[in-house]
Every structure is written in structure tokens, then in C-alpha cells.
PDB file of N, CA and C in Angstrom:
ATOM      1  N   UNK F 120       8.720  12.404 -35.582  1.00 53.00           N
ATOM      2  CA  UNK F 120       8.818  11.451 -34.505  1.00 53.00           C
ATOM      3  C   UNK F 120       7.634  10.489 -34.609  1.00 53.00           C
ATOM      4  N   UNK F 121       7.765   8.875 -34.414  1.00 64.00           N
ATOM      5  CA  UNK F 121       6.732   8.672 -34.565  1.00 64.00           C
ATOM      6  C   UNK F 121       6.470   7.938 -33.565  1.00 64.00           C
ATOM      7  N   UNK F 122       5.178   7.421 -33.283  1.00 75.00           N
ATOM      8  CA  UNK F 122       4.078   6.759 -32.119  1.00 75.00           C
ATOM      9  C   UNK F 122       4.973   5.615 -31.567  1.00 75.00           C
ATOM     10  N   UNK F 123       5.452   5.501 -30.369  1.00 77.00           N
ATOM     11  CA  UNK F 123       5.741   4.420 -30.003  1.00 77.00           C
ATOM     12  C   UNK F 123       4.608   2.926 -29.903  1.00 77.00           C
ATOM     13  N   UNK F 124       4.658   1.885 -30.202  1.00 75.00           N
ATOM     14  CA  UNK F 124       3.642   0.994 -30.112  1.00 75.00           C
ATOM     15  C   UNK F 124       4.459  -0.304 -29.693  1.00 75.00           C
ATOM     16  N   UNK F 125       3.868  -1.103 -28.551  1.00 72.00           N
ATOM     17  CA  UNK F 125       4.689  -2.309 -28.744  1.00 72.00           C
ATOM     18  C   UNK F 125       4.480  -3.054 -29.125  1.00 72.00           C
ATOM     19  N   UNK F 126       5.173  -3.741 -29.354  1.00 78.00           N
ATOM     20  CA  UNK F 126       5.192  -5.212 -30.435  1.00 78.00           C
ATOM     21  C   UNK F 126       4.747  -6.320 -29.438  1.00 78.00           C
ATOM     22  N   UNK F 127       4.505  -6.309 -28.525  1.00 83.00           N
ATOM     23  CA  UNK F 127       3.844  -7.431 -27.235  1.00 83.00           C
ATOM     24  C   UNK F 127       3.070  -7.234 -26.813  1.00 83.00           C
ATOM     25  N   UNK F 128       2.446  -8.585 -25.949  1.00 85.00           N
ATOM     26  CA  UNK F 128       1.554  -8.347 -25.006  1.00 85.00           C
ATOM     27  C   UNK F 128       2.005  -7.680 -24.039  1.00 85.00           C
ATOM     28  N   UNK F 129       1.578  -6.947 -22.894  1.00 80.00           N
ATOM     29  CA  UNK F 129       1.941  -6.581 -21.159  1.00 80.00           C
ATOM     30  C   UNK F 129       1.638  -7.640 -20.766  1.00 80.00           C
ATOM     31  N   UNK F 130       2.438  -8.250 -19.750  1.00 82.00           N
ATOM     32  CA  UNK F 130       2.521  -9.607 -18.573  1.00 82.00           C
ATOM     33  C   UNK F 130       1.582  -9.467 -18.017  1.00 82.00           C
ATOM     34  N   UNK F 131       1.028 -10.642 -17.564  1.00 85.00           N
ATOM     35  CA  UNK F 131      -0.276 -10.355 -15.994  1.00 85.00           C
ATOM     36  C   UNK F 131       0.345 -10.036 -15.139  1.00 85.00           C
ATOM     37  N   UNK F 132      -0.115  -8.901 -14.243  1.00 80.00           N
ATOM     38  CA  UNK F 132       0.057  -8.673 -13.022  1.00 80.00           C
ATOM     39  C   UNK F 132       1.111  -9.460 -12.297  1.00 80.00           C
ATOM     40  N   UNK F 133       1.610  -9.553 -11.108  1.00 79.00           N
ATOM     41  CA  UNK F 133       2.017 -10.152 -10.563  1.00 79.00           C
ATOM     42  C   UNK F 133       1.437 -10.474  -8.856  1.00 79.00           C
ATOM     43  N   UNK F 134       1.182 -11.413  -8.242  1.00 81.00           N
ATOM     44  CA  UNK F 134       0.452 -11.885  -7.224  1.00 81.00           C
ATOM     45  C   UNK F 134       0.852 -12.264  -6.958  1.00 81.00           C
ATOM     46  N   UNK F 135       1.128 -11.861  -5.257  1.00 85.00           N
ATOM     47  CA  UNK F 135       1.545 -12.304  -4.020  1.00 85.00           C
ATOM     48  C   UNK F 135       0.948 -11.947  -2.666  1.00 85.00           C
ATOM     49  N   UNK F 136       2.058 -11.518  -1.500  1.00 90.00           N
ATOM     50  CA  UNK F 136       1.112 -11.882  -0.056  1.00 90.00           C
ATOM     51  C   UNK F 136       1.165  -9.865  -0.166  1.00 90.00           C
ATOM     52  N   UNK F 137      -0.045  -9.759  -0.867  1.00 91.00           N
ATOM     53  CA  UNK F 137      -0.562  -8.470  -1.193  1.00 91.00           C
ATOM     54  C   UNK F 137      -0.923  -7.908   0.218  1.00 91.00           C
ATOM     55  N   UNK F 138      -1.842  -8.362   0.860  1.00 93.00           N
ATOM     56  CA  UNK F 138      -1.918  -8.241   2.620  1.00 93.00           C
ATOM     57  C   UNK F 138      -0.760  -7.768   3.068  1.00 93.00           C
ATOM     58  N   UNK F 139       0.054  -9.162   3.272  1.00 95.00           N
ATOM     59  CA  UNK F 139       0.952  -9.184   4.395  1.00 95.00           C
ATOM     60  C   UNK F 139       2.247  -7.598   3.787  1.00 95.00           C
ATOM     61  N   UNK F 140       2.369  -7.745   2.750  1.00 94.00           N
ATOM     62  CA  UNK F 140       3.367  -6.556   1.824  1.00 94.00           C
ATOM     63  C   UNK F 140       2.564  -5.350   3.133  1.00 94.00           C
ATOM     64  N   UNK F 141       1.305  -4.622   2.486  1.00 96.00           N
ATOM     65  CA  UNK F 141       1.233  -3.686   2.986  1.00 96.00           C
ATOM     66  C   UNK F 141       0.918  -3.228   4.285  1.00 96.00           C
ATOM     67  N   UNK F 142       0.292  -4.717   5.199  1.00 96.00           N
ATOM     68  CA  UNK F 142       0.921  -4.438   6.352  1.00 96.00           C
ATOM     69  C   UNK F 142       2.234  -4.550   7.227  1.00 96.00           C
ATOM     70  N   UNK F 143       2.892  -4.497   6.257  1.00 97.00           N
ATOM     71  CA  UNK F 143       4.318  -4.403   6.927  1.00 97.00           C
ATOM     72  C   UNK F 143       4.719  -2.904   6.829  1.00 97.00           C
ATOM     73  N   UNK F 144       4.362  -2.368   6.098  1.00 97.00           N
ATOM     74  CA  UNK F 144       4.938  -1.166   5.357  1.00 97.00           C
ATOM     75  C   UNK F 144       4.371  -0.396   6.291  1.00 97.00           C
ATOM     76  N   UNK F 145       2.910  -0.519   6.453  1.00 98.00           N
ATOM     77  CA  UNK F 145       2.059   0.418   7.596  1.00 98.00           C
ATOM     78  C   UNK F 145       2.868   0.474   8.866  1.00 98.00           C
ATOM     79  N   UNK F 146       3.262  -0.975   8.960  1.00 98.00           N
ATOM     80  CA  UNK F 146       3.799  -0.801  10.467  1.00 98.00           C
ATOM     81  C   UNK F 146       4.688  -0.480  10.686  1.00 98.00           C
ATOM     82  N   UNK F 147       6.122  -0.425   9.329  1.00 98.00           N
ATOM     83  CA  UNK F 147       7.080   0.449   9.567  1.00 98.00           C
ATOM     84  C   UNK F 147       7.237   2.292   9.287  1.00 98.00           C
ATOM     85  N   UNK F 148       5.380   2.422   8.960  1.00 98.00           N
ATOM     86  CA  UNK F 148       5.346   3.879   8.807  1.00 98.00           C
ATOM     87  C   UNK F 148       5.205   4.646  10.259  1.00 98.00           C
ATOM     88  N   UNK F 149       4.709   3.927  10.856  1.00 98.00           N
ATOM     89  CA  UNK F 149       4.313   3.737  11.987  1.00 98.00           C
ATOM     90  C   UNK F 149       5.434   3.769  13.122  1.00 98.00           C
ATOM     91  N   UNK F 150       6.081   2.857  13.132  1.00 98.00           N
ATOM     92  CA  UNK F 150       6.875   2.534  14.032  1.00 98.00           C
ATOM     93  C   UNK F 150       8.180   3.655  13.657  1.00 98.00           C
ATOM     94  N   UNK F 151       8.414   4.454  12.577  1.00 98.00           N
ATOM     95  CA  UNK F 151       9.250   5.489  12.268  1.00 98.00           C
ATOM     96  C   UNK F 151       8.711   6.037  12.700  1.00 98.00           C
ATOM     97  N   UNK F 152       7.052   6.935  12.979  1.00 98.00           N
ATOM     98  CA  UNK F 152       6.990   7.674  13.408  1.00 98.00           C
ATOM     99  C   UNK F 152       7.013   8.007  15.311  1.00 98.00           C
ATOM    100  N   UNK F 153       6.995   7.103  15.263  1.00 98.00           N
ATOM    101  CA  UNK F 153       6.899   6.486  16.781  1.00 98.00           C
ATOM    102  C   UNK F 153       8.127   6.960  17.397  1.00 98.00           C
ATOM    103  N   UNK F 154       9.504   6.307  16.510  1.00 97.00           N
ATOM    104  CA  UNK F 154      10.870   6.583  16.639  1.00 97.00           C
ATOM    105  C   UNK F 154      11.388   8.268  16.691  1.00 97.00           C
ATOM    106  N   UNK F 155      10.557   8.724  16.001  1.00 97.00           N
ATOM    107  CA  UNK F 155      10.893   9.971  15.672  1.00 97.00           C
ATOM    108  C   UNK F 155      10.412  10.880  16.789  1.00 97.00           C
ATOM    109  N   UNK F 156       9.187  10.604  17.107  1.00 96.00           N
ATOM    110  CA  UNK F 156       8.268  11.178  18.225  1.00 96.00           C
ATOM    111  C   UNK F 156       8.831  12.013  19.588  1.00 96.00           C
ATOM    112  N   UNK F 157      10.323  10.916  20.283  1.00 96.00           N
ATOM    113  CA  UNK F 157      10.931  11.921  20.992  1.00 96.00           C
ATOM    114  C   UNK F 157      11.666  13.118  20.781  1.00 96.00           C
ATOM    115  N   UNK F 158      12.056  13.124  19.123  1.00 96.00           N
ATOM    116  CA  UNK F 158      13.091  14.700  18.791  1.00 96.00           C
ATOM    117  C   UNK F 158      12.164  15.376  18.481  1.00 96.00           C
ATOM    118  N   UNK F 159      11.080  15.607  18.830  1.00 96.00           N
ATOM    119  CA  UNK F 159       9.722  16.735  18.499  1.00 96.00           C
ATOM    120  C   UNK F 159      10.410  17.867  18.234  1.00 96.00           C
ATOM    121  N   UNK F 160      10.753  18.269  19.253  1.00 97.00           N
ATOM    122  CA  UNK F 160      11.408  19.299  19.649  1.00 97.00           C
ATOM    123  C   UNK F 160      12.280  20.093  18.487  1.00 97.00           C
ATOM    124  N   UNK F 161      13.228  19.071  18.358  1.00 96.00           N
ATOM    125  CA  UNK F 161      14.414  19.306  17.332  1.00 96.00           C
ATOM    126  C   UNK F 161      14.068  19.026  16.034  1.00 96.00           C
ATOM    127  N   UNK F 162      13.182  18.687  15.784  1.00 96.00           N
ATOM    128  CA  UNK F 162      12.840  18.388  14.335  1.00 96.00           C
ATOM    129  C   UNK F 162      12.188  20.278  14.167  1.00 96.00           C
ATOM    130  N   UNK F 163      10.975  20.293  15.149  1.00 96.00           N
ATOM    131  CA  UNK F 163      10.128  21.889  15.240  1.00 96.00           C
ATOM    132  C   UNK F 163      11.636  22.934  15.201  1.00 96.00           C
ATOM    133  N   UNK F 164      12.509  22.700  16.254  1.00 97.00           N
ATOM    134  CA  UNK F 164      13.443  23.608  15.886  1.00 97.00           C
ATOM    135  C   UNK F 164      14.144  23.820  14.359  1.00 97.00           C
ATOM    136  N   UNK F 165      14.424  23.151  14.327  1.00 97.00           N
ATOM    137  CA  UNK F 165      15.246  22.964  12.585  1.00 97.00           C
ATOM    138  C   UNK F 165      14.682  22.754  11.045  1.00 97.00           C
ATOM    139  N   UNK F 166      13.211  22.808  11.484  1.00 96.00           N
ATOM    140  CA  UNK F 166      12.389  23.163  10.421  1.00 96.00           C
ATOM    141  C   UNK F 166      11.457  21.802   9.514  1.00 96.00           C
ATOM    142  N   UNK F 167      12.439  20.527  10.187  1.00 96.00           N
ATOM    143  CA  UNK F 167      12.139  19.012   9.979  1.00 96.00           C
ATOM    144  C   UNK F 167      10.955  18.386  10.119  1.00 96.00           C
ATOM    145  N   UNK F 168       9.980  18.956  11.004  1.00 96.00           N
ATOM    146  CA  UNK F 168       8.406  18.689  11.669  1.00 96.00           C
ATOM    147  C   UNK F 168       7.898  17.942  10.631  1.00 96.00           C
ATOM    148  N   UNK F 169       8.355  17.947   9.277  1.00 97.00           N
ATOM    149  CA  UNK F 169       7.164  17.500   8.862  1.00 97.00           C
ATOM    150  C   UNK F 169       7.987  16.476   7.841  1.00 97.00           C
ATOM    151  N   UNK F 170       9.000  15.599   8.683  1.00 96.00           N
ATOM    152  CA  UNK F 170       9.122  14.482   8.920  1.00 96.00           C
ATOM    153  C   UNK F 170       8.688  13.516   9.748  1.00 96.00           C
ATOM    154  N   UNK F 171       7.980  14.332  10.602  1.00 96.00           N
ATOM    155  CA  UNK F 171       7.287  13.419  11.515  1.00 96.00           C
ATOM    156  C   UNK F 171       6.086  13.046  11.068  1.00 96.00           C
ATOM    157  N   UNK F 172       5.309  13.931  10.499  1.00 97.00           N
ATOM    158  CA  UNK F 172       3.852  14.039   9.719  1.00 97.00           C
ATOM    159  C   UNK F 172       4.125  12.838   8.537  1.00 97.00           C
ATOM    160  N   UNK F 173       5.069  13.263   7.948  1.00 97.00           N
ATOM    161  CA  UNK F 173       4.762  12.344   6.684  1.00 97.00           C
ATOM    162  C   UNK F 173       4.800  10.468   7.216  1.00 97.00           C
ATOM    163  N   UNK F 174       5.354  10.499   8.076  1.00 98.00           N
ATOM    164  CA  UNK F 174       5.096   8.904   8.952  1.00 98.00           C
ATOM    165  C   UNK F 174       4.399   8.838   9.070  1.00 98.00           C
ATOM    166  N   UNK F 175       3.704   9.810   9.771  1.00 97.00           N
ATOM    167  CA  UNK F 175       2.287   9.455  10.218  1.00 97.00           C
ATOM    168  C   UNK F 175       1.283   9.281   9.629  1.00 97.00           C
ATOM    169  N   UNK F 176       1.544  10.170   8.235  1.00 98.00           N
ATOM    170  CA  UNK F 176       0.586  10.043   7.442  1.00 98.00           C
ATOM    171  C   UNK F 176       0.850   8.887   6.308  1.00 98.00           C
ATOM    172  N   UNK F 177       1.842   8.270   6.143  1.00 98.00           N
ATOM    173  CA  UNK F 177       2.316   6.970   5.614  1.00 98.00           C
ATOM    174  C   UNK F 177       1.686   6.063   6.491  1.00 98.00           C
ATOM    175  N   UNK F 178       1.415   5.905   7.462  1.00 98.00           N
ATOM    176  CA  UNK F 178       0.614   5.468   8.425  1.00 98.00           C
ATOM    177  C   UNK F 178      -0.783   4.919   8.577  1.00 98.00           C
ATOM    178  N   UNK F 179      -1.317   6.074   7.646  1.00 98.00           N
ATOM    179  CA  UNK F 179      -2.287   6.147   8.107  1.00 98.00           C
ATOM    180  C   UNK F 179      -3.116   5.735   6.805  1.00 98.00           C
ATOM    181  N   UNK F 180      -2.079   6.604   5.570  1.00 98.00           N
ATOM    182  CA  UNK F 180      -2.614   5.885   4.045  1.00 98.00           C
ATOM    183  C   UNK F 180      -2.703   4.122   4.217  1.00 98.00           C
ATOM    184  N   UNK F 181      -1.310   3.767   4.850  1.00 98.00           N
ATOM    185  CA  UNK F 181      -1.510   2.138   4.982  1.00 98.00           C
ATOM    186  C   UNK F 181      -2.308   1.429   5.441  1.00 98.00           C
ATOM    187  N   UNK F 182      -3.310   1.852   6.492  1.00 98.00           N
ATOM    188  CA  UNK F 182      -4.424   1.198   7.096  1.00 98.00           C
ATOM    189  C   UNK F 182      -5.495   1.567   5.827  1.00 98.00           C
ATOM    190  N   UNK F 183      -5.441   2.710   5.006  1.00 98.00           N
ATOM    191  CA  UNK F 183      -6.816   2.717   4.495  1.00 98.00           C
ATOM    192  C   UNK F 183      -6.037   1.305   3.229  1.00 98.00           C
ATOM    193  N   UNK F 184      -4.676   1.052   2.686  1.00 97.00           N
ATOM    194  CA  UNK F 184      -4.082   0.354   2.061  1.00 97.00           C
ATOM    195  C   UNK F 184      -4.434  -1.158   2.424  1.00 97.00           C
ATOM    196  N   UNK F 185      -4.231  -1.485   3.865  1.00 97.00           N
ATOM    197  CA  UNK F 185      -4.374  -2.184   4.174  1.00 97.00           C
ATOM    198  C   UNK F 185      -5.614  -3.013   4.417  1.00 97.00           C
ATOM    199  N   UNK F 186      -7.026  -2.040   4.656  1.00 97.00           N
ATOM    200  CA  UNK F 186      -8.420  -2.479   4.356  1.00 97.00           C
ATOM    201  C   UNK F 186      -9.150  -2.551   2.778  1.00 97.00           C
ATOM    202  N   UNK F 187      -8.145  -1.663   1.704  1.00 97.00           N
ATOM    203  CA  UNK F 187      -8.308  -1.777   0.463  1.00 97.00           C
ATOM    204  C   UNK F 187      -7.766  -3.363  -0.063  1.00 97.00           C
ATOM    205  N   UNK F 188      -6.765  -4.166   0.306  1.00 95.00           N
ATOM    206  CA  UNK F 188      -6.043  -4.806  -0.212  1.00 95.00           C
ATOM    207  C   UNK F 188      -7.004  -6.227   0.040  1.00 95.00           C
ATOM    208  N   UNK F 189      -7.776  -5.988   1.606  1.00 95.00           N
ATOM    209  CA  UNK F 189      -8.240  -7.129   2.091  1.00 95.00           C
ATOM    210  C   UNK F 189      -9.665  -7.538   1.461  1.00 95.00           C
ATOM    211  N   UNK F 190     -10.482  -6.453   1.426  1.00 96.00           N
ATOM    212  CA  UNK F 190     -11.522  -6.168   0.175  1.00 96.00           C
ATOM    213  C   UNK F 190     -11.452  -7.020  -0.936  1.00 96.00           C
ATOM    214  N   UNK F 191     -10.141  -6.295  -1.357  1.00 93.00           N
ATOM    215  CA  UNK F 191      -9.544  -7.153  -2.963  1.00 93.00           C
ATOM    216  C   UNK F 191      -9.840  -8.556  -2.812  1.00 93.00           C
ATOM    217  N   UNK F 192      -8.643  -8.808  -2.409  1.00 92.00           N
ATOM    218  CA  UNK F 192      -8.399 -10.219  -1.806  1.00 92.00           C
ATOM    219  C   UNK F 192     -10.013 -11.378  -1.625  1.00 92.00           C
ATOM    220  N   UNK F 193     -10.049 -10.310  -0.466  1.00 94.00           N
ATOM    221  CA  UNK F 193     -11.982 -11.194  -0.681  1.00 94.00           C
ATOM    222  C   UNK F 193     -12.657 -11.406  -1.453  1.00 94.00           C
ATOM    223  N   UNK F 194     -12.134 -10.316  -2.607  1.00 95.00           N
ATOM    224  CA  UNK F 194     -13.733 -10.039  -3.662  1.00 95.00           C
ATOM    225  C   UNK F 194     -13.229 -11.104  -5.244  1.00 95.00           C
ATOM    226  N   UNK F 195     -11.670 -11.560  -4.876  1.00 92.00           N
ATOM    227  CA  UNK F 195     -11.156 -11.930  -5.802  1.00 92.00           C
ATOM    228  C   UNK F 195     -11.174 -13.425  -5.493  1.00 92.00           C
ATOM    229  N   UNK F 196     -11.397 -13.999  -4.472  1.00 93.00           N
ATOM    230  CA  UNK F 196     -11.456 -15.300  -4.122  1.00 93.00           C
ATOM    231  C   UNK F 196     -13.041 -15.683  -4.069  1.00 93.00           C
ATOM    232  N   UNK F 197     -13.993 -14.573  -3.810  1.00 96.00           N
ATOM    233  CA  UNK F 197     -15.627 -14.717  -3.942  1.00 96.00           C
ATOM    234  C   UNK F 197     -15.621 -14.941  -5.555  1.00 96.00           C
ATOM    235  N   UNK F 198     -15.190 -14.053  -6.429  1.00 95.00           N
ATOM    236  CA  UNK F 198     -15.382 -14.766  -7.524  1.00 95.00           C
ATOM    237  C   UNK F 198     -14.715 -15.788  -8.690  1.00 95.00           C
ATOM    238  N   UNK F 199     -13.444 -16.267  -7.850  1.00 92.00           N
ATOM    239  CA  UNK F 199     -12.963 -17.555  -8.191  1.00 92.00           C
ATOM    240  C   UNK F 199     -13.873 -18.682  -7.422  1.00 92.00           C
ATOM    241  N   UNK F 200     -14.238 -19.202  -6.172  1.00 94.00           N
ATOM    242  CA  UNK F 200     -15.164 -19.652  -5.942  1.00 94.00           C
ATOM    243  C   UNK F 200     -16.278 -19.795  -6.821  1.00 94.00           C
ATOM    244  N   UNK F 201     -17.052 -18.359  -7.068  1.00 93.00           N
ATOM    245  CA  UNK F 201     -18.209 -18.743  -7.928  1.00 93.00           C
ATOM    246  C   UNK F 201     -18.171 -19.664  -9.319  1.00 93.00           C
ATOM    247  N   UNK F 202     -17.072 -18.832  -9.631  1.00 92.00           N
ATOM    248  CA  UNK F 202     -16.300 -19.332 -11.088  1.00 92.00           C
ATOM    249  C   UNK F 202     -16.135 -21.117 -11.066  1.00 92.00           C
ATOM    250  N   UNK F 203     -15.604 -21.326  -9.685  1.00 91.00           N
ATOM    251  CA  UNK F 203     -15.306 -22.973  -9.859  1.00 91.00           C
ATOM    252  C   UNK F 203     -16.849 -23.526  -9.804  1.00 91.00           C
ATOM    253  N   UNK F 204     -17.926 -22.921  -8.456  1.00 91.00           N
ATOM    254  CA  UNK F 204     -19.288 -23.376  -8.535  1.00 91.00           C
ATOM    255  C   UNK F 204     -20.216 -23.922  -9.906  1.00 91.00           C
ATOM    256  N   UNK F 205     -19.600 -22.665 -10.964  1.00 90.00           N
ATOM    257  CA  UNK F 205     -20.407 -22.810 -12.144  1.00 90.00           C
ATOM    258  C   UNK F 205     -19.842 -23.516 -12.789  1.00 90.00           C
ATOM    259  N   UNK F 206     -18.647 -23.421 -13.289  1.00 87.00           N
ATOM    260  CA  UNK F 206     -17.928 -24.583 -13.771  1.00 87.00           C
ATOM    261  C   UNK F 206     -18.089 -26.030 -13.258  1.00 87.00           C
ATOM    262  N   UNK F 207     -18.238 -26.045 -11.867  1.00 87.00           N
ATOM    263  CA  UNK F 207     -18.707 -27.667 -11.905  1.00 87.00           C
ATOM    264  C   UNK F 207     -20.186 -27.816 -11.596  1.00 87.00           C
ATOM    265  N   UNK F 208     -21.152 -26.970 -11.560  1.00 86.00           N
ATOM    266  CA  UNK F 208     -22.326 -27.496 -12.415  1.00 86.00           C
ATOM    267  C   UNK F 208     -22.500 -27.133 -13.970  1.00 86.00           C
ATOM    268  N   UNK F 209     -21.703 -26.585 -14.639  1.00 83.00           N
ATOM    269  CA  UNK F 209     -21.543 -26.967 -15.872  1.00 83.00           C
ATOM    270  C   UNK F 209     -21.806 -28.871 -16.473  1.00 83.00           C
ATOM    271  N   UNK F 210     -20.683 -29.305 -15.351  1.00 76.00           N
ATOM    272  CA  UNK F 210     -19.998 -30.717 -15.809  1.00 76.00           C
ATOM    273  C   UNK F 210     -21.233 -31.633 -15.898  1.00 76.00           C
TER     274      UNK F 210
END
């Protein structure tokens, strides 16, 4: 069998509203769990409980998602900024 290798480059990334994506997602982890919140009961009866957890905890990954993304975002426009700074005292 031998080594797969590809014959290409990999594409750049792809970039978009990286923010807005994962706070949406948070808020529909969220808002499922929210939904779910009144069958407590029946979820604990039937063994389901931890359908409620995993919302919540989809939830909760998304806020740390959501302060990771904004970071990015900042740290990626601080050094396009710099990048243009030096470039035009280059000129």
C-alpha cells in the first residue's frame, strides 16, 4: 500500500461572520435547553436527563467559543493594521 500524498496545495481557510456563526449556535444551545427545561421530569423518568445537560453544556462551550472567536478576530485585525502601518511607512 502506498503513502497517500497530494498533488496540491490545501485552499486558505475560509472567512466569514466567524462571531456572529457562533453566537447563534450558543444561543440556540441555549434556547434548546431552555425548551427542554419543563419535561425535567420526563426526561429523569425515561433515562433522557442528559439531554438536557448536553444543551447546556453546548451552551456553555459556546460562550467560551464565542469569547475565543472575538480574541481572534481582534488579534487578526491588530495585526493587519500593523501590517498596513509598516507598509505605508515603508513607502
Amino acid at each position: 500500500m502506498t503513502k497517500w500524498t497530494p498533488t496540491h496545495e490545501a485552499p486558505e481557510p475560509l472567512e466569514g461572520p466567524v462571531v456572529a456563526t457562533i453566537t447563534g449556535g450558543t444561543i440556540v444551545w441555549f434556547v434548546l435547553f431552555l425548551a427542554q427545561l419543563p419535561f425535567y421530569v420526563w426526561y429523569r423518568d425515561h433515562g433522557h436527563l442528559w439531554w438536557l445537560w448536553t444543551c447546556l453544556a453546548g451552551g456553555g462551550l459556546g460562550l467560551i467559543g464565542v469569547w475565543y472567536v472575538r480574541k481572534r478576530d481582534a488579534a487578526i485585525k491588530r495585526h493587519a493594521a500593523a501590517k498596513a502601518a509598516l507598509d505605508a511607512e515603508r513607502r
